[in-house]
Amino acid sequence: MANGMETAYNFKEVMSRTERLAPGHRMCAGCGGTVAVRAVLRALRPEDKAVVGNATGCLEVSSFMYPYTAYEDSYIHNAFENAGATLSGVETAYRVLKKKGKIKENFKFITFGGDGGTYDIGFQSLSGAMERGHDMVYVCYDNGAYMNTGTQRSSATPQFADTTTTPAGTASEGKVQVRKDLTAIMAQHHIPYAAQTTFTANFRDLHEKAQKAIYTPGAAFLNVMSPCPRGWGYDPSELMNICKLAVETCYWPLYEVVDGKWILNYEPKNKLPIEEFLRPQKRFGHLFKPGREELIGLFQAEVDKRWEELQNRCAAKQ
Amino acid sequence: MAIRERLSGNEAVAYAIRQINPDVMPAFPITPSTEIPQYVANYIANGKIDTEFIPVESEHSAMSAAIGASAAGARAVTATSSCGMALMWEELYVAASDRLPVVLALVNRALSGPININADHSDSMGARDSGWIQIYAESNQEAYDNFLQAYPIAEHASVRLPVMICQDGFITSHGVENIQLLEDDKVREFVGEYMPAHYLLHEKEPMAVGPYAVSAYYMETKRAQREAMKNARQVILETAARFESLTGRKYGFFEEYRMEDADYVIVLIGSAAGTCKAAIDEIRSATGQKVGLLKIRVFRPFPEEELANALRDKKAIAVLDRSEMFAATGGPLGAEVRAALYSAGSRAEVVNYFYGLGGRDITVDDFKEVYAKLERLARTHERTDMYTYIGLRER
C-alpha cells in the first residue's frame, strides 16, 4: 500500500512492540497526551531511529525532568513556541551529515506539541516548518486548552467550554468563540499528508495515520484529540469512551488529506447528538442547567456545519 | 600568502562562512545583516559550499533551528541585527544553557523604537546576560578575523558556549575597506572539523536535550555555564595566539592604543575606535598631551582583572557607551569598567558618556572635547557631568 503502509493492521503485533516512551513519567492517570505519544511512536519501524521533539507543556515537564528522560530515542525540547523550527533544524542537520557520510543509519523526526504550543503560540513556527517541507511529522496532542498552566482557553478550546480564563458564571457561558480548524489549515499548506484522529477502534486509525505521516516523504501534520481528565472533568477510566463519543457525534471526525485529496475515514451509521459528548464533561456542566438548551443547539449547529463542510470536501471531485 | 581584497564587513563575514563551510545556516532578513545570508545563499546556489540554508519565517525560528541543528551534531551559524536579535531573546538563553557552540554574526543596530536602522549596541548589550561570548570588531578585518576564531573558541571542550561576533551596522558592515584574507585551506585547518562528543544523531547513544530542571538542579547548570565562561578567557587567548602565528595579527581581550604613557583614556567598543585613534594622533602631535584608547574586543567574558590593570593608574577615564540602559545613571560598559576599577582600588576619575545612539556620528572634534574634559577633571576633580550624551541636538 502507499505511504509506508506495508502490512495490514495487526493489533497484537503493534501493541507488543517495545515502548519508546518508558513508564515512570509523571503524566496524570487518564491523560490522553501520553497515549497519543506511545501510539504514534509505535508506528516507527522498530529498526528506525528517531529524534523526538517537544514543545513546552505538560508532556515535556512530565517526561523529561532532569536527570531522567522517559524517551528511549533522542529527544529535544527547546521552548513553547518553536517545536516546528527546532525539529526543522535537527532534520536539516541530518540531511547534511548524511550527505557528508557522517551518519549512516536512518532517523525519523517527530515532534509533539499541545494545542497551546501548536494552534496558538507555535503556529508560526509550525506553518514555517510545514511550508519549507522538512521531512518531519508535527503531532499535535490536542486537549483543547493550556492544561500545563491550569486549563486556560486556547484557540482549540470548543465554544462554551468552562476554562480558567473563560469561566462560566452568572454573566458568562464559557468561551465565546468557536474553535480553530487547524487540521484544515495545515492541509491548506498543501503538504503531502495531514490528518486528524483520536483513540478509537483498537487504535487502528491512529496507527495507520501515524505510519503514513512518518513514512510519507516531506512534511506531515497529525492532529490527535487527546482528552485531559483534569481540564475536561471526566473520570480517568472514561478516556476511551469520551474519544468514541467525539467521533460518533462528529465533533472530531476522522479524516486525512493525502496529496490534496480529502478522505473521510469514518462515517457514523447513526450520528449521535452532541449532548452525548458534552454531558460526561464538567467543563460543559453549565450547559445542562435549565434554560440553556439554546446553547447546546448552537453547539450542535456548529458541529453540523463543519461535518457537512467536511463531507463536501471529501465528496468533491478531486 | 595572504589574499589582498577590498570587502565590506558583511562580505568579509560571508567570505569567512564560505571558507568555514558550516553545516546549517537558518536565517531571516533584517537590515543591515541581510547581506550575509544573501551571500551565503549565493555560495550555495553556485555549489561553492555544502551548507544547508533554512529560510526560516522569523529570527526566533532562526535561532530555534540553529539550536536544533547544533544539538543534532551539526555546525550551525546564523546572522541578525537589532529587533531580529530581540526576537531571538529567549532562544539566546536556551542556546547557552544547552551548551551549544552556535555562532551568530551580529551586525549591531539600534533597537526600536523609534525604528532606526543604524548602528548602536543596544541589541547585543541587551543580550549581555544571556550566556553568550561576545567579541566586537572595529573594522571589516577584525570582523573577519574574529569570525574565524569563533568556532575554535565556541567548540572547545572546556567552553562549549555560543559566540556572537559583532560589528557595527553600516559603518563596518557596509563600509568597503582593504582586507587581508586567508587561503581556504589555511582557514579549514585553523578552524578544524566539528567533532562533538554527544549529539542527537549519535547512532550508538541517544541523547535528551532541554530538560525541565527543578530548583534542585537549575543553579548547578548556571554554575556550569559560569565555569565555561571563565574557561573561555584562556581559550580566547590561546586561539588568538594561534591566529597570530598564522597571520601576524595580534588579538587579546582589548586593544591598547598609545596607552603606555597615557594619562587620559577613553574606553569604548567598536568602529568609533578609528575616529578616536585619529583624535589621539592629532592631540599628541599638536599638544603632546598624553591621551590613549582602550578598545574592548571581548565583552563576555568580561576581562575585569586585565582591564583594571591597564587602567588603574590613569588620571582620568571616559567610558563611552553606545547603548542606553535607562538606569538614569550610566551605560552597561561604564558600570562594568567602573566596578572593575573599584575592585582594583583605583583612584582614577571616571566619567561615563553616551554616544552614537541610532547611528549618530561621533567626530574627531567630539573625541578631542572628551579628552579636554578628562584633563580638566583630573586637574580640578570637579565631577560636574558624570553621565552625559555626546553630540546631542540642542533643538
Coordinates of N, CA and C in Angstrom, one line a residue, chain A residues 49-51 60-62 64-69 71-82 85-97 99-100 102-107 109 124-129 131-132 134, chain B residues 21-24 50-58 60-75 87 90-91 94 98 100 193-195 199-214 217:
Chain A
K49 N 15.7 4.7 13.8 CA 15.9 5.6 14.9 C 15.1 6.8 14.8
A50 N 14.9 7.6 15.8 CA 14.1 8.8 15.8 C 14.7 9.9 16.6
V51 N 14.4 11.1 16.3 CA 14.6 12.2 17.2 C 13.2 12.7 17.5
E60 N 6.2 17.7 28.2 CA 7.6 18.0 28.4 C 8.1 18.0 29.8
V61 N 7.3 18.8 30.6 CA 7.8 18.9 32.0 C 7.6 17.6 32.8
S62 N 6.7 16.7 32.3 CA 6.5 15.4 33.0 C 7.3 14.3 32.5
F64 N 10.5 14.7 30.9 CA 12.0 14.9 30.8 C 12.3 15.9 32.0
M65 N 12.2 15.3 33.2 CA 12.6 16.1 34.4 C 14.0 15.7 34.7
Y66 N 14.9 16.6 34.6 CA 16.3 16.3 34.8 C 16.5 15.6 36.2
P67 N 17.3 14.6 36.3 CA 18.1 13.9 35.3 C 17.5 12.7 34.7
Y68 N 16.2 12.6 34.6 CA 15.5 11.5 34.0 C 14.8 11.8 32.7
T69 N 14.9 10.9 31.7 CA 14.1 11.1 30.5 C 13.3 9.8 30.3
Y71 N 12.2 9.0 27.3 CA 12.3 8.7 25.9 C 13.5 7.7 25.6
E72 N 13.2 6.7 24.9 CA 14.2 5.7 24.5 C 15.0 6.3 23.3
D73 N 14.4 7.2 22.6 CA 15.1 7.8 21.4 C 15.7 9.1 21.9
S74 N 16.5 9.7 21.0 CA 17.0 11.1 21.2 C 15.8 12.0 21.2
Y75 N 15.9 13.0 22.0 CA 14.8 13.9 22.3 C 15.3 15.3 22.5
I76 N 14.5 16.3 22.0 CA 14.9 17.7 22.2 C 13.6 18.5 22.5
H77 N 13.7 19.2 23.6 CA 12.8 20.2 24.0 C 13.5 21.6 23.9
N78 N 12.9 22.6 23.3 CA 13.6 23.9 23.2 C 12.7 24.9 24.0
A79 N 11.6 25.3 23.5 CA 10.7 26.2 24.2 C 9.3 25.9 23.8
F80 N 8.4 26.8 24.1 CA 6.9 26.6 23.9 C 6.5 26.7 22.5
E81 N 7.1 27.8 21.8 CA 6.5 28.2 20.5 C 7.3 27.8 19.3
N82 N 8.3 26.9 19.5 CA 9.2 26.6 18.4 C 9.5 25.2 18.1
A85 N 10.2 24.8 14.3 CA 11.5 25.3 13.9 C 12.7 24.5 14.4
T86 N 12.6 24.1 15.7 CA 13.7 23.3 16.3 C 13.9 22.0 15.6
L87 N 12.8 21.3 15.3 CA 12.9 20.0 14.6 C 13.4 20.2 13.2
S88 N 13.0 21.3 12.6 CA 13.5 21.6 11.2 C 15.0 21.7 11.2
G89 N 15.5 22.3 12.3 CA 17.0 22.4 12.4 C 17.6 21.0 12.5
V90 N 17.0 20.2 13.3 CA 17.5 18.8 13.5 C 17.5 18.0 12.2
E91 N 16.4 18.1 11.5 CA 16.2 17.4 10.3 C 17.2 17.9 9.2
T92 N 17.4 19.2 9.2 CA 18.3 19.7 8.2 C 19.8 19.2 8.5
A93 N 20.1 19.2 9.8 CA 21.4 18.7 10.2 C 21.6 17.3 9.7
Y94 N 20.5 16.5 9.9 CA 20.6 15.1 9.5 C 20.9 15.0 8.0
R95 N 20.2 15.8 7.2 CA 20.4 15.7 5.7 C 21.9 16.1 5.4
V96 N 22.4 17.1 6.0 CA 23.8 17.5 5.7 C 24.8 16.4 6.2
L97 N 24.6 15.9 7.4 CA 25.6 15.0 8.0 C 25.5 13.6 7.2
K99 N 24.6 13.4 4.0 CA 25.3 13.7 2.7 C 26.8 13.6 2.8
K100 N 27.3 14.1 4.0 CA 28.7 14.1 4.2 C 29.3 12.8 4.7
K102 N 28.7 11.3 7.5 CA 29.0 11.3 9.0 C 27.9 10.4 9.7
I103 N 26.8 10.2 9.1 CA 25.7 9.4 9.7 C 25.3 8.3 8.6
K104 N 25.2 7.1 9.1 CA 24.8 6.0 8.2 C 23.3 5.6 8.4
E105 N 22.9 5.6 9.6 CA 21.6 5.0 9.9 C 20.4 5.9 9.6
N106 N 19.2 5.3 9.5 CA 18.0 6.1 9.2 C 17.4 6.7 10.5
F107 N 17.1 8.0 10.4 CA 16.4 8.6 11.5 C 15.1 9.2 11.0
F109 N 11.9 12.0 12.2 CA 11.7 13.2 13.0 C 10.3 13.4 13.4
Q124 N 3.1 29.9 14.0 CA 4.0 30.5 13.0 C 5.2 29.5 12.7
S125 N 5.8 29.0 13.8 CA 6.9 28.1 13.7 C 6.5 26.8 13.0
L126 N 5.3 26.3 13.3 CA 4.7 25.1 12.6 C 4.5 25.4 11.2
S127 N 3.8 26.5 10.9 CA 3.5 26.9 9.5 C 4.8 27.0 8.7
G128 N 5.8 27.6 9.2 CA 7.1 27.8 8.5 C 7.7 26.4 8.2
A129 N 7.7 25.5 9.2 CA 8.4 24.2 9.1 C 7.6 23.4 8.0
E131 N 5.7 24.6 5.5 CA 5.8 25.2 4.2 C 7.2 24.9 3.6
R132 N 8.2 24.8 4.4 CA 9.5 24.5 3.9 C 9.7 23.1 3.5
H134 N 10.1 20.2 5.4 CA 11.1 19.3 6.1 C 10.5 17.9 6.2
Chain B
N21 N 32.6 26.7 5.8 CA 31.7 25.7 5.3 C 30.9 25.1 6.4
P22 N 30.2 25.8 7.2 CA 29.4 25.2 8.3 C 28.2 24.4 7.7
D23 N 27.6 23.6 8.5 CA 26.6 22.6 8.0 C 25.3 23.2 7.8
V24 N 24.8 24.1 8.7 CA 23.4 24.6 8.6 C 23.4 26.1 8.9
D50 N 28.8 23.4 1.1 CA 27.8 22.3 1.3 C 26.7 22.7 2.3
T51 N 26.8 23.9 2.9 CA 25.9 24.4 3.9 C 24.5 24.3 3.4
E52 N 23.6 23.9 4.3 CA 22.1 23.9 4.0 C 21.6 25.2 4.6
F53 N 20.9 25.9 3.8 CA 20.3 27.2 4.2 C 18.8 26.9 4.6
I54 N 18.4 27.3 5.8 CA 17.0 27.2 6.1 C 16.4 28.6 6.1
P55 N 15.5 28.9 5.1 CA 14.9 30.2 5.0 C 13.7 30.3 6.0
V56 N 14.0 30.5 7.3 CA 13.0 30.4 8.3 C 12.1 31.6 8.2
E57 N 11.0 31.6 9.0 CA 9.9 32.6 8.9 C 10.1 33.7 10.0
S58 N 11.2 33.6 10.8 CA 11.4 34.6 11.8 C 12.8 34.4 12.4
H60 N 13.2 34.3 15.6 CA 13.0 33.3 16.7 C 13.2 31.9 16.2
S61 N 12.7 31.6 15.0 CA 12.9 30.3 14.4 C 14.3 30.1 13.9
A62 N 15.0 31.2 13.5 CA 16.4 31.1 13.0 C 17.2 30.5 14.2
M63 N 17.1 31.1 15.4 CA 17.9 30.6 16.5 C 17.3 29.3 17.0
S64 N 16.0 29.0 16.9 CA 15.5 27.7 17.3 C 16.0 26.6 16.4
A65 N 16.1 26.9 15.1 CA 16.6 25.9 14.1 C 18.1 25.7 14.3
A66 N 18.8 26.8 14.6 CA 20.2 26.7 14.9 C 20.5 25.8 16.1
I67 N 19.7 26.0 17.1 CA 19.8 25.2 18.3 C 19.5 23.7 18.0
G68 N 18.4 23.4 17.2 CA 18.1 22.1 16.8 C 19.3 21.4 16.0
A69 N 19.8 22.2 15.0 CA 20.9 21.7 14.2 C 22.2 21.4 15.0
S70 N 22.5 22.4 15.9 CA 23.7 22.2 16.7 C 23.5 21.0 17.7
A71 N 22.4 20.9 18.3 CA 22.1 19.8 19.2 C 22.2 18.4 18.4
A72 N 21.8 18.5 17.1 CA 21.8 17.3 16.3 C 23.3 16.9 15.9
G73 N 24.2 17.8 16.1 CA 25.6 17.4 15.8 C 26.2 18.2 14.7
A74 N 25.5 19.2 14.2 CA 26.0 20.0 13.0 C 26.6 21.3 13.5
R75 N 27.4 21.9 12.7 CA 28.0 23.2 12.9 C 27.0 24.2 12.4
L87 N 14.0 39.4 19.0 CA 13.0 38.3 18.8 C 13.7 36.9 19.2
E90 N 14.7 34.8 23.9 CA 14.5 33.6 24.7 C 15.5 32.5 24.3
E91 N 15.7 32.4 22.9 CA 16.5 31.4 22.4 C 18.0 31.5 22.7
V94 N 18.6 29.8 25.7 CA 18.5 28.3 25.6 C 19.7 27.8 24.9
D98 N 22.0 25.1 26.9 CA 22.2 23.8 26.3 C 23.6 23.6 25.9
L100 N 25.5 24.9 23.5 CA 25.6 24.6 22.0 C 26.5 25.7 21.4
E193 N 37.6 20.4 12.0 CA 36.3 19.7 11.9 C 35.6 19.7 13.2
Y194 N 34.2 19.8 13.2 CA 33.4 19.8 14.4 C 33.2 18.3 14.8
M195 N 33.7 17.9 15.9 CA 33.5 16.5 16.4 C 32.9 16.5 17.8
Y199 N 25.6 14.1 20.8 CA 24.6 14.8 19.9 C 23.5 13.9 19.6
L200 N 22.4 14.6 19.2 CA 21.1 13.8 19.0 C 21.2 12.7 18.0
L201 N 22.0 12.9 16.9 CA 22.1 11.9 15.9 C 23.2 10.9 16.1
H202 N 23.7 10.8 17.3 CA 24.7 9.8 17.6 C 24.0 8.4 17.4
E203 N 24.6 7.6 16.6 CA 24.0 6.3 16.3 C 24.0 5.3 17.5
K204 N 24.9 5.4 18.4 CA 25.1 4.5 19.4 C 24.5 4.9 20.8
E205 N 24.3 6.2 20.9 CA 24.0 6.8 22.2 C 22.9 7.9 22.0
P206 N 21.6 7.6 22.3 CA 20.6 8.6 22.2 C 20.9 9.7 23.3
M207 N 20.4 10.9 23.0 CA 20.7 12.0 24.0 C 19.4 12.8 24.1
A208 N 19.1 13.3 25.3 CA 18.0 14.2 25.5 C 18.5 15.6 25.9
V209 N 17.9 16.6 25.2 CA 18.4 17.9 25.3 C 17.2 18.8 25.8
G210 N 17.5 19.7 26.7 CA 16.5 20.7 27.1 C 15.5 20.2 28.2
P211 N 16.0 19.8 29.3 CA 15.1 19.2 30.3 C 14.4 20.3 31.1
Y212 N 13.4 19.8 31.9 CA 12.8 20.6 32.9 C 13.7 20.4 34.2
A213 N 14.3 21.4 34.7 CA 15.2 21.3 35.8 C 14.6 22.0 37.0
V214 N 14.3 21.3 38.0 CA 13.7 21.9 39.2 C 14.7 22.6 40.0
Y217 N 18.3 21.4 40.7 CA 19.3 21.3 39.7 C 19.6 22.5 38.9

